[in-house]
mmCIF file of C-alpha atoms in Angstrom:
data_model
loop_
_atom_site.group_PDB
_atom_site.id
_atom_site.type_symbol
_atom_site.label_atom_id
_atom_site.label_comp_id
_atom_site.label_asym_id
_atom_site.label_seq_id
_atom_site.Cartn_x
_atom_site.Cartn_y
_atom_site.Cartn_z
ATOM 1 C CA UNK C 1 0.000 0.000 0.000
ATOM 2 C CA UNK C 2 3.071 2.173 0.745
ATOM 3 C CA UNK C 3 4.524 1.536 -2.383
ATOM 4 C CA UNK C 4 0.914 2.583 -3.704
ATOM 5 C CA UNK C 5 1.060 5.824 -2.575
ATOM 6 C CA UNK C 6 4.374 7.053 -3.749
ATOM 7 C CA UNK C 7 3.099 6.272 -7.127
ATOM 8 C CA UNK C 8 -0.269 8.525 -6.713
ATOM 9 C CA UNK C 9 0.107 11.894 -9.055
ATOM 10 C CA UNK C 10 0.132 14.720 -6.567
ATOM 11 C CA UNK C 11 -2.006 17.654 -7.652
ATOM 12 C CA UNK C 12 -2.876 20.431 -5.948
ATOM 13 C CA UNK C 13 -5.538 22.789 -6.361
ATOM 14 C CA UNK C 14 -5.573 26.555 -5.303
ATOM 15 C CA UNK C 15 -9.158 27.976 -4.553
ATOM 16 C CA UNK C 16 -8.984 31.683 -3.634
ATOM 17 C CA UNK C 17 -12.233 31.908 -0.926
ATOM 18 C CA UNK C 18 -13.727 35.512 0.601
ATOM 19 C CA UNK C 19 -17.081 36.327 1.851
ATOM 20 C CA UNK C 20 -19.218 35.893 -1.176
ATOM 21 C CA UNK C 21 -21.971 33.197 -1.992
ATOM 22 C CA UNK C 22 -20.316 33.052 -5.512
ATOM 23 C CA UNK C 23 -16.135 32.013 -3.769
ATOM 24 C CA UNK C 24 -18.046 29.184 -1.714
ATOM 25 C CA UNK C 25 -20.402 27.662 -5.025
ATOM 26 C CA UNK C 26 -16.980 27.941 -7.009
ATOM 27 C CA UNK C 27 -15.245 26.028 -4.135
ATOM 28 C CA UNK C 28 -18.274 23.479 -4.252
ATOM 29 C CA UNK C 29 -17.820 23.323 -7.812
ATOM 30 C CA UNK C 30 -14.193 22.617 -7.935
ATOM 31 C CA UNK C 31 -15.255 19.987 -5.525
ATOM 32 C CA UNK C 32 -17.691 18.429 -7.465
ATOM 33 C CA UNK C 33 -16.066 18.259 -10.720
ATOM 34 C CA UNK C 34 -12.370 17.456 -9.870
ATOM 35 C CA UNK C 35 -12.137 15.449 -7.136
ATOM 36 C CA UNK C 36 -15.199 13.811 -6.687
ATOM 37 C CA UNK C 37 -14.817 11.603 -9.323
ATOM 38 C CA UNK C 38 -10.747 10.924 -7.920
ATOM 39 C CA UNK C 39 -10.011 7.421 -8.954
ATOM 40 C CA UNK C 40 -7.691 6.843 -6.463
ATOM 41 C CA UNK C 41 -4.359 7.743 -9.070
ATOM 42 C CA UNK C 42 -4.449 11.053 -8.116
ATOM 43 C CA UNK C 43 -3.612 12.465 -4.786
ATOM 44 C CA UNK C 44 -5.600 15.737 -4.609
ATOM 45 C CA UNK C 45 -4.874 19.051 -2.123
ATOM 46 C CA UNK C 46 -7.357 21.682 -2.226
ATOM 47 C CA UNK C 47 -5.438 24.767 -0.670
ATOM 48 C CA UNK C 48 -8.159 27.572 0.467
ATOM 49 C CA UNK C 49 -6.948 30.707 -0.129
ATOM 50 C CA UNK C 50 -7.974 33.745 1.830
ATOM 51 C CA UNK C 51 -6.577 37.091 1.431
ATOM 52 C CA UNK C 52 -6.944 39.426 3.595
ATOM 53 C CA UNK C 53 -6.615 43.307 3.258
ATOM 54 C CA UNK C 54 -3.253 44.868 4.217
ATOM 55 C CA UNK C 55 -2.887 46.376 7.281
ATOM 56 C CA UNK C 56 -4.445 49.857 6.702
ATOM 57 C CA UNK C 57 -2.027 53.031 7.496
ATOM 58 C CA UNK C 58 -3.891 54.808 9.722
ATOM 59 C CA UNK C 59 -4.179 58.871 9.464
ATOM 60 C CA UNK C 60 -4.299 60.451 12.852
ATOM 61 C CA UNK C 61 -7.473 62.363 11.508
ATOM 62 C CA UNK C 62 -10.466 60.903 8.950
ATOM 63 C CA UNK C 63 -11.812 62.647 5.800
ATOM 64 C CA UNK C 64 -13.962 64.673 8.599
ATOM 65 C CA UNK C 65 -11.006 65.605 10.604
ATOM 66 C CA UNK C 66 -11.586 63.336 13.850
ATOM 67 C CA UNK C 67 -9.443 61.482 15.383
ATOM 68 C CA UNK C 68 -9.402 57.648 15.373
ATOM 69 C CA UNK C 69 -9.070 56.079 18.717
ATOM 70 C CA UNK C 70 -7.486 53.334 19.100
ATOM 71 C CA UNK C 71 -9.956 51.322 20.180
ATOM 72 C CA UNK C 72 -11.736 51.866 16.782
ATOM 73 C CA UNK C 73 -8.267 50.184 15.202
ATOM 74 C CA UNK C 74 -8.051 48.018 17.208
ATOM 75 C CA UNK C 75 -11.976 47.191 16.623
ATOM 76 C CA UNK C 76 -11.637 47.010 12.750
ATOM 77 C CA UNK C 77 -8.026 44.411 13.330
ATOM 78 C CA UNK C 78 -10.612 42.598 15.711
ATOM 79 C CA UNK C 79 -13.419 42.385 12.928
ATOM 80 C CA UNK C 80 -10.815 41.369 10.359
ATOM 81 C CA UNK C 81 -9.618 38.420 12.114
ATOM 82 C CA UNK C 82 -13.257 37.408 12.874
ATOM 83 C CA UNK C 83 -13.872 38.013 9.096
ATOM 84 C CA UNK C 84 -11.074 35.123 8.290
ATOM 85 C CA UNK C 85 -12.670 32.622 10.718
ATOM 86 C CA UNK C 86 -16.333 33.333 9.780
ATOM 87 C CA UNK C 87 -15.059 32.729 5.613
ATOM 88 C CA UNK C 88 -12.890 29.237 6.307
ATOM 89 C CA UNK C 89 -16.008 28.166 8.447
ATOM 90 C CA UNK C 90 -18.347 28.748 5.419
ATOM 91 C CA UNK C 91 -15.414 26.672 3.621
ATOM 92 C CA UNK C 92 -15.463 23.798 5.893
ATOM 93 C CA UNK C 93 -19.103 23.595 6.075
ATOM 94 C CA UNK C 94 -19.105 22.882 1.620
ATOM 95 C CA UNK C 95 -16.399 20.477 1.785
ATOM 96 C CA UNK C 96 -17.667 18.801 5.018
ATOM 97 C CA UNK C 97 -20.470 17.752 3.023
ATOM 98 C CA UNK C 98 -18.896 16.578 0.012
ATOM 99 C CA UNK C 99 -18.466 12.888 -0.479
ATOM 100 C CA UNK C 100 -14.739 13.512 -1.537
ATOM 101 C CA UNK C 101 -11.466 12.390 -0.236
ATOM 102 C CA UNK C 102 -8.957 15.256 -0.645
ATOM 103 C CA UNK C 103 -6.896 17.106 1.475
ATOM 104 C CA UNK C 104 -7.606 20.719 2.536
ATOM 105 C CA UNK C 105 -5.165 23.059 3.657
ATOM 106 C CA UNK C 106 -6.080 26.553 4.767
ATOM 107 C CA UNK C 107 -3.659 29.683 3.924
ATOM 108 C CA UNK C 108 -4.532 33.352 5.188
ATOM 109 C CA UNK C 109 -2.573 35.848 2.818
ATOM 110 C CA UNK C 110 -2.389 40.057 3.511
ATOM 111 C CA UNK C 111 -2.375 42.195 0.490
ATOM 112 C CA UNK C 112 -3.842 43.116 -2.942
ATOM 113 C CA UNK C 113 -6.006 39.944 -3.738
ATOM 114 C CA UNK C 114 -4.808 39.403 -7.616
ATOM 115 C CA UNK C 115 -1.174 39.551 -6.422
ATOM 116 C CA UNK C 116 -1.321 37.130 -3.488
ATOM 117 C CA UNK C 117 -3.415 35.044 -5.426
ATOM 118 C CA UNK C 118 -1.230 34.646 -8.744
ATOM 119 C CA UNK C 119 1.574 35.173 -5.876
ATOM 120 C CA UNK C 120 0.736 31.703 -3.806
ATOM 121 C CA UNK C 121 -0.255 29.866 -7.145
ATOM 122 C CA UNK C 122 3.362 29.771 -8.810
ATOM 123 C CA UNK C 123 5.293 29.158 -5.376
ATOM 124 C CA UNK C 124 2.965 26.362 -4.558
ATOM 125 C CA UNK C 125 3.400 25.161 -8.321
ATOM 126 C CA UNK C 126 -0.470 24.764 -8.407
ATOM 127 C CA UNK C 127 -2.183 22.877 -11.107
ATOM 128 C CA UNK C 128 -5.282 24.800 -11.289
ATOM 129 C CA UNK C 129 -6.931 27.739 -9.847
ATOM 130 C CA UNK C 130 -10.651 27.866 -9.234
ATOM 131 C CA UNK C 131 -11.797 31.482 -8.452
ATOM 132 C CA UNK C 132 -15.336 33.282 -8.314
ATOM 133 C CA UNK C 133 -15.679 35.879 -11.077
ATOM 134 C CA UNK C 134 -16.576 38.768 -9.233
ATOM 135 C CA UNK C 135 -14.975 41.339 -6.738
ATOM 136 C CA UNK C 136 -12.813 39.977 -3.822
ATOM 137 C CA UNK C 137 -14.163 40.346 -0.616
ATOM 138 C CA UNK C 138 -17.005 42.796 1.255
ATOM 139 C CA UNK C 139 -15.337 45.682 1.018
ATOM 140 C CA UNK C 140 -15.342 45.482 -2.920
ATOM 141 C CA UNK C 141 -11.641 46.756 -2.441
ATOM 142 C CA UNK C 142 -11.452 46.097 -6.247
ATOM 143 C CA UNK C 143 -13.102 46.871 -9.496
ATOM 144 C CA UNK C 144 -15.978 44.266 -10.570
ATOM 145 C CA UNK C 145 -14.566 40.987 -11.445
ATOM 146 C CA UNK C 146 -10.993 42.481 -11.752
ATOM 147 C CA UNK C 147 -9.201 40.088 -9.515
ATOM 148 C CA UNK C 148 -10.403 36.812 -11.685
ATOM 149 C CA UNK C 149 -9.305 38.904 -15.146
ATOM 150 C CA UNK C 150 -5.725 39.691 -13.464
ATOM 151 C CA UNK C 151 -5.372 36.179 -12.229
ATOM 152 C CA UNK C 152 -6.343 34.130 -15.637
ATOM 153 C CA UNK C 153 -4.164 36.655 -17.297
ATOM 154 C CA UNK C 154 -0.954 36.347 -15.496
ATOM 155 C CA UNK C 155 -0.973 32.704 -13.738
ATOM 156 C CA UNK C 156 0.451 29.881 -15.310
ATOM 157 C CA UNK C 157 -1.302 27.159 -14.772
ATOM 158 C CA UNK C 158 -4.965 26.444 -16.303
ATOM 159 C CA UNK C 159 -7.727 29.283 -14.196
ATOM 160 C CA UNK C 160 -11.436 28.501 -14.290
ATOM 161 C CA UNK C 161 -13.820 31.232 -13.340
ATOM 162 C CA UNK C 162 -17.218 29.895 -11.647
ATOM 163 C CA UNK C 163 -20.097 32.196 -11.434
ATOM 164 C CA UNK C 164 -23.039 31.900 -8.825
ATOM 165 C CA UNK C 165 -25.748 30.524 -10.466
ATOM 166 C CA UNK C 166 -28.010 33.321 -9.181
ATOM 167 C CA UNK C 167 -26.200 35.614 -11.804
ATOM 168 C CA UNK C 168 -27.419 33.119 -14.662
ATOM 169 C CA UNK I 1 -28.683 -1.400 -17.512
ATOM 170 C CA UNK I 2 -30.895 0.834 -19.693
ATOM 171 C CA UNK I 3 -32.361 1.926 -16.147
ATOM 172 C CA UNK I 4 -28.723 2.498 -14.902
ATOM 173 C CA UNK I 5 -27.935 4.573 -18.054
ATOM 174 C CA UNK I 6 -31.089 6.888 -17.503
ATOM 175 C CA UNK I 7 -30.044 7.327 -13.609
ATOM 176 C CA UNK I 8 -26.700 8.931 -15.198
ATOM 177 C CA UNK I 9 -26.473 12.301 -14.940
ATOM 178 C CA UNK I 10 -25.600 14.019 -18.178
ATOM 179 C CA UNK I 11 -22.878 16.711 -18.383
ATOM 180 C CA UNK I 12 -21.822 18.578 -21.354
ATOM 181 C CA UNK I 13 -18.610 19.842 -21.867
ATOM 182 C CA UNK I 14 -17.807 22.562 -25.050
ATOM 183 C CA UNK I 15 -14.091 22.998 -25.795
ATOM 184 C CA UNK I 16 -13.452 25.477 -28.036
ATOM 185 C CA UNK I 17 -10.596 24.485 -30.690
ATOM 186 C CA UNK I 18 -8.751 25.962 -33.443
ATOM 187 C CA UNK I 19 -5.130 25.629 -35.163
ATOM 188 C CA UNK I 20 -3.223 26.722 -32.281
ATOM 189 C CA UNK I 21 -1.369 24.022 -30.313
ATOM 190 C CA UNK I 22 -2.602 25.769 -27.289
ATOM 191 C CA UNK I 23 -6.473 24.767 -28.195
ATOM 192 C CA UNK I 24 -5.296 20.906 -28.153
ATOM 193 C CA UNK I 25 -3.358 21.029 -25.065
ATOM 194 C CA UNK I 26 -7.191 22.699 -23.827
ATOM 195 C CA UNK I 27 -8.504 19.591 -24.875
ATOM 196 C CA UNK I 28 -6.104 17.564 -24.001
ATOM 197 C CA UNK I 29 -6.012 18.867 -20.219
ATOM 198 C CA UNK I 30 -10.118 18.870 -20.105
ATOM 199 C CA UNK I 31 -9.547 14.660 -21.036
ATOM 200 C CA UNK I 32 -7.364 14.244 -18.037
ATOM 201 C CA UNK I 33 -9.384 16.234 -15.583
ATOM 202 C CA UNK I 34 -12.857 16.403 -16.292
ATOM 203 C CA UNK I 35 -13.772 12.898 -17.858
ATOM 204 C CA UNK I 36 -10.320 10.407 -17.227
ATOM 205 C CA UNK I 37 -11.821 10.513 -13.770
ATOM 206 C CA UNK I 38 -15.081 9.681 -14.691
ATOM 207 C CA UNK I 39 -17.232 7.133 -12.256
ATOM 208 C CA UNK I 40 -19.984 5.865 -14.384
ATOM 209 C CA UNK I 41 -22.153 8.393 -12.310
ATOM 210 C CA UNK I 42 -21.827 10.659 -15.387
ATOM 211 C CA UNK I 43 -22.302 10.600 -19.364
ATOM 212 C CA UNK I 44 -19.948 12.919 -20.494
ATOM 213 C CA UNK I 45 -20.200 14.593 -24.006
ATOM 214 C CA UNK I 46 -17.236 16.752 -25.060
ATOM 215 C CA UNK I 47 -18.425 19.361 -27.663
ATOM 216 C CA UNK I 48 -15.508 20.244 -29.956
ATOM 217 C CA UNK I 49 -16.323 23.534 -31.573
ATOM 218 C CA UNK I 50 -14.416 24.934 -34.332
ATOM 219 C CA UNK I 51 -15.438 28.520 -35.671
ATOM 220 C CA UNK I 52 -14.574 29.540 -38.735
ATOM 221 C CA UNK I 53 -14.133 33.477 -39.764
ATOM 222 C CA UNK I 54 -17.600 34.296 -41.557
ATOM 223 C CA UNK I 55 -17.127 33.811 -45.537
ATOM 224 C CA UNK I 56 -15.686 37.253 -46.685
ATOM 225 C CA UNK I 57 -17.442 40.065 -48.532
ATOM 226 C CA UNK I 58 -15.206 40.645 -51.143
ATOM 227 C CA UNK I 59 -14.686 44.057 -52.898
ATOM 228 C CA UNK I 60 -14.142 43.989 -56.371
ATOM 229 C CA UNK I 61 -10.374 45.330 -55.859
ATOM 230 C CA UNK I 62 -8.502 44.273 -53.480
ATOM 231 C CA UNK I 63 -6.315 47.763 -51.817
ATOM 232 C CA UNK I 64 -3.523 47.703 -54.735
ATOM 233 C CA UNK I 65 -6.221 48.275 -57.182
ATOM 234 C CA UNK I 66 -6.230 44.227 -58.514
ATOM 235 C CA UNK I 67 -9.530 42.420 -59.555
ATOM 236 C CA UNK I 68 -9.682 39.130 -57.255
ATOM 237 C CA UNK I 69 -10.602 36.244 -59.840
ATOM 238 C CA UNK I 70 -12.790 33.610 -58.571
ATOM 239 C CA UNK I 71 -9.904 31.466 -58.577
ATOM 240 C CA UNK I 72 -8.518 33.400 -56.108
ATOM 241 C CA UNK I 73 -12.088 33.199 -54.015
ATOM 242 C CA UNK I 74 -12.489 29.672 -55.108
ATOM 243 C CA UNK I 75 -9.069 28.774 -53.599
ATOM 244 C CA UNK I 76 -9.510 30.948 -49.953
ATOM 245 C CA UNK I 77 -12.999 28.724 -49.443
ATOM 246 C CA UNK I 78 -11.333 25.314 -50.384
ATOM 247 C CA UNK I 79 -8.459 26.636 -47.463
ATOM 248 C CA UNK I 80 -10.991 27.382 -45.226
ATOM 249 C CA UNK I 81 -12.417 24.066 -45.485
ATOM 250 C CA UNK I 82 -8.719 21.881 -45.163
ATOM 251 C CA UNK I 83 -8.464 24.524 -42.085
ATOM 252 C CA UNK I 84 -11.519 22.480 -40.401
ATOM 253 C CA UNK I 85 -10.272 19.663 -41.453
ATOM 254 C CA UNK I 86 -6.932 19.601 -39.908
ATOM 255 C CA UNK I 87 -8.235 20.809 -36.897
ATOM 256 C CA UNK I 88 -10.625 18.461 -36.229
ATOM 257 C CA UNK I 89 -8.009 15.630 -37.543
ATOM 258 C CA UNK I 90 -5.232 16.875 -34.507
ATOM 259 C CA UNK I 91 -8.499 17.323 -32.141
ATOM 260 C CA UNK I 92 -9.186 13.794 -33.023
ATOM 261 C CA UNK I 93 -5.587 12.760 -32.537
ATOM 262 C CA UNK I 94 -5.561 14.193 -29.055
ATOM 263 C CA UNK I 95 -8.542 12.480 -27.833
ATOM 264 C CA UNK I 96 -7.974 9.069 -29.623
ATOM 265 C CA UNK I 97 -4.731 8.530 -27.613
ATOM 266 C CA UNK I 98 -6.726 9.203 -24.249
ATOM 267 C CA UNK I 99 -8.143 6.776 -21.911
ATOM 268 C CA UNK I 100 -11.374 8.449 -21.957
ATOM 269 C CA UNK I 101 -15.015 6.711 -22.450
ATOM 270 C CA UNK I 102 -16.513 10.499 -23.375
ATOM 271 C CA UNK I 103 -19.218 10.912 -25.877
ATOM 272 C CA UNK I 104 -17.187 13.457 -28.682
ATOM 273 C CA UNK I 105 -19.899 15.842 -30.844
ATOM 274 C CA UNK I 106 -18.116 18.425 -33.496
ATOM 275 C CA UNK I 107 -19.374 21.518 -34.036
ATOM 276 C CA UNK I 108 -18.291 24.027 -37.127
ATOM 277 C CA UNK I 109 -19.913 27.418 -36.685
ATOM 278 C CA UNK I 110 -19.204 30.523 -38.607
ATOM 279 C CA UNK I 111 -18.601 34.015 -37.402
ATOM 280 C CA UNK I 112 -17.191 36.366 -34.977
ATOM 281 C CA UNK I 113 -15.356 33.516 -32.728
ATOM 282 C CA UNK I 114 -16.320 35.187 -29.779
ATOM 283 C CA UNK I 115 -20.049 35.167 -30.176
ATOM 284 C CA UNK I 116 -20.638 31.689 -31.900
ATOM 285 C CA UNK I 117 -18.556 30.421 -29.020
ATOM 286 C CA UNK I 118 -21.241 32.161 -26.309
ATOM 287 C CA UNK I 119 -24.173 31.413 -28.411
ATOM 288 C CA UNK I 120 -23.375 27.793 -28.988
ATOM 289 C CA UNK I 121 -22.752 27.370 -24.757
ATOM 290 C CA UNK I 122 -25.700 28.817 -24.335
ATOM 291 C CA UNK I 123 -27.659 26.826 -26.957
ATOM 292 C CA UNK I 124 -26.565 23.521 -25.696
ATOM 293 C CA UNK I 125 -27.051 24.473 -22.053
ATOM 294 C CA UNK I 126 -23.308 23.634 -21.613
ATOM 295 C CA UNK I 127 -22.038 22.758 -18.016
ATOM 296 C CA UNK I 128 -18.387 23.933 -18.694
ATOM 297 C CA UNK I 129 -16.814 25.797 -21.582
ATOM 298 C CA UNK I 130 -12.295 25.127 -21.915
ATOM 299 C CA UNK I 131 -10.291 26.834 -23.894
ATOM 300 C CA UNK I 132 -7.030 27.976 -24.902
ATOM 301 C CA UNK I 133 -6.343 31.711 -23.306
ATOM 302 C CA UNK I 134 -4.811 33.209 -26.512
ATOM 303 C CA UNK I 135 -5.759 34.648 -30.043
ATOM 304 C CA UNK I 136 -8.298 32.735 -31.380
ATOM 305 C CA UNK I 137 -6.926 31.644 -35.284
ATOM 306 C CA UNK I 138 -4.388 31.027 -37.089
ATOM 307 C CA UNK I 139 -5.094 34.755 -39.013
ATOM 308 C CA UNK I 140 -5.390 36.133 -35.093
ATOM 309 C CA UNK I 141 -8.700 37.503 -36.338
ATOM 310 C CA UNK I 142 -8.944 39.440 -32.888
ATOM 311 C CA UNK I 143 -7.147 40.613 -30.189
ATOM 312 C CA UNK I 144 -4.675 38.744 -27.904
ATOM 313 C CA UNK I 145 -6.765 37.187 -25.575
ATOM 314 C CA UNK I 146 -9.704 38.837 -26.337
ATOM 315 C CA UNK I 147 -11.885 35.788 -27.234
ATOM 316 C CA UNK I 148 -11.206 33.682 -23.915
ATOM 317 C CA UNK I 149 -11.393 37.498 -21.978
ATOM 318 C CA UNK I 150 -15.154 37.689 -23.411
ATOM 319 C CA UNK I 151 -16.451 34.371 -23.070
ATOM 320 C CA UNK I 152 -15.060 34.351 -19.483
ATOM 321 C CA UNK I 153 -17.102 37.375 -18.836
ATOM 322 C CA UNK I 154 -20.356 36.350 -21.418
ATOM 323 C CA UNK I 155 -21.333 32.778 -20.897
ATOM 324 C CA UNK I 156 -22.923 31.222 -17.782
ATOM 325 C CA UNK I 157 -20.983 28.433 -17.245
ATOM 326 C CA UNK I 158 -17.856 28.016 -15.509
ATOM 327 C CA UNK I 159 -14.947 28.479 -18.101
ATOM 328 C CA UNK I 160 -11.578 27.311 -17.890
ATOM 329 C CA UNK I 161 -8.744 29.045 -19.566
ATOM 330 C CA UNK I 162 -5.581 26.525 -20.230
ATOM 331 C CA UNK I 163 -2.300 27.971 -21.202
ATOM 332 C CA UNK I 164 0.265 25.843 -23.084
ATOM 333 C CA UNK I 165 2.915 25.163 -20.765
ATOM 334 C CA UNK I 166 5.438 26.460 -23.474
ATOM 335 C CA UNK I 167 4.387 29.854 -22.101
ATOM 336 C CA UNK I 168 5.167 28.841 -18.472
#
């Protein structure tokens, strides 16, 4: 059985999660159509991929000239990390109730979405990438569907783009 | 077994193909990961579409000022038609040497590549649409990366955009 498993192809697939509906039916998607059907040759990783905003440079004063407390930082760092465990528990809760046998891994990047996206894909040496087609993340911290354009433009390795069926 | 083949759930699969090599790695990688795995649970049909440029309106002088005789015409046509040919020949290539038991339906269409590729997804209620990410054509009728650019943001379906791993 040993010698079985050093023969299994390794593959690993990067799926870049946030808080939409549309990340989580692209990550049940990816579930459903590459690694349910795993006949055993293949040894399949799903790495979820969250990115998180970069830690913002605070301005002593706002747009209206007040003052942030630090409390109010330290409020918004609070609500970010909450944001991370609320997304991955969404994540769990999909592939929980697939039938599949893969691996998960979890990964919590900081920075512009498209670049720690196409970032983690080539030093992972990813096979695919399975990404929502729309904005990354709550905020809508970039232009409409920018992020998925960026990333099947510049990664290497095949991209597909799932959309939520809603939009259909 | 006719009731197990009803119980099968039917998925349809377009990949979009022309003379690049990139197109037949597309189909090539959609063998291995969409249908080598397959379980039984699923009748696969893999749609090869080819789309030819719409047949030309030809002005009586070409931009030097010469007359095209309807050898000329008569010869562009008979290219256009060894042009479908060959591809579907290679396409056929490609999927002969897999391992695959996938249903295989070829398509022609004619037209802007962009939109016969939407319209025919959308006709045959397609569950994926693969393709190549670059210029659709040997003539590179459009922009780099336009066509795959489009029908990522156009069709319904999840699309997948393979790269040929000479570009890695």
């Amino acid at each position: 059985m040993e010698g079985e498993k050093t023969m299994r192809k390794e593959s690993r697939i990067v799926v870049a999660v946030d808080e939409s509906e549309e990340s989580m039916h692209a990550l049940s998607w990816c579930l459903s159509n590459f690694t349910a059907k795993n006949d055993n040759s293949t040894n399949t990783t799903l790495v979820l991929l969250y990115v998180k905003p970069p830690p913002p440079v605070y301005s002593s004063f706002d747009a209206a000239g007040y003052l942030f407390s630090t409390d109010v930082i330290g409020a918004m760092e609070e609500y970010g990390k909450e944001l991370v465990h609320s997304v991955m528990e969404r994540a769990e809760a999909v592939y929980r109730n697939s039938v599949t046998d893969v691996n998960i891994e979890k990964k919590v990047g900081s920075g512009d979405a498209k670049d720690v996206i196409c970032h983690t894909v080539e030093k992972l040496g990813a096979d695919t990438l399975v990404m929502g087609s729309h904005g990354y993340g709550f905020f809508k911290r970039t232009l409409l569907g920018s992020v998925s354009d960026y990333c099947a433009k510049n990664v290497k390795c095949p991209v597909v783009i799932v959309k939520h069926p809603k939009q259909n």
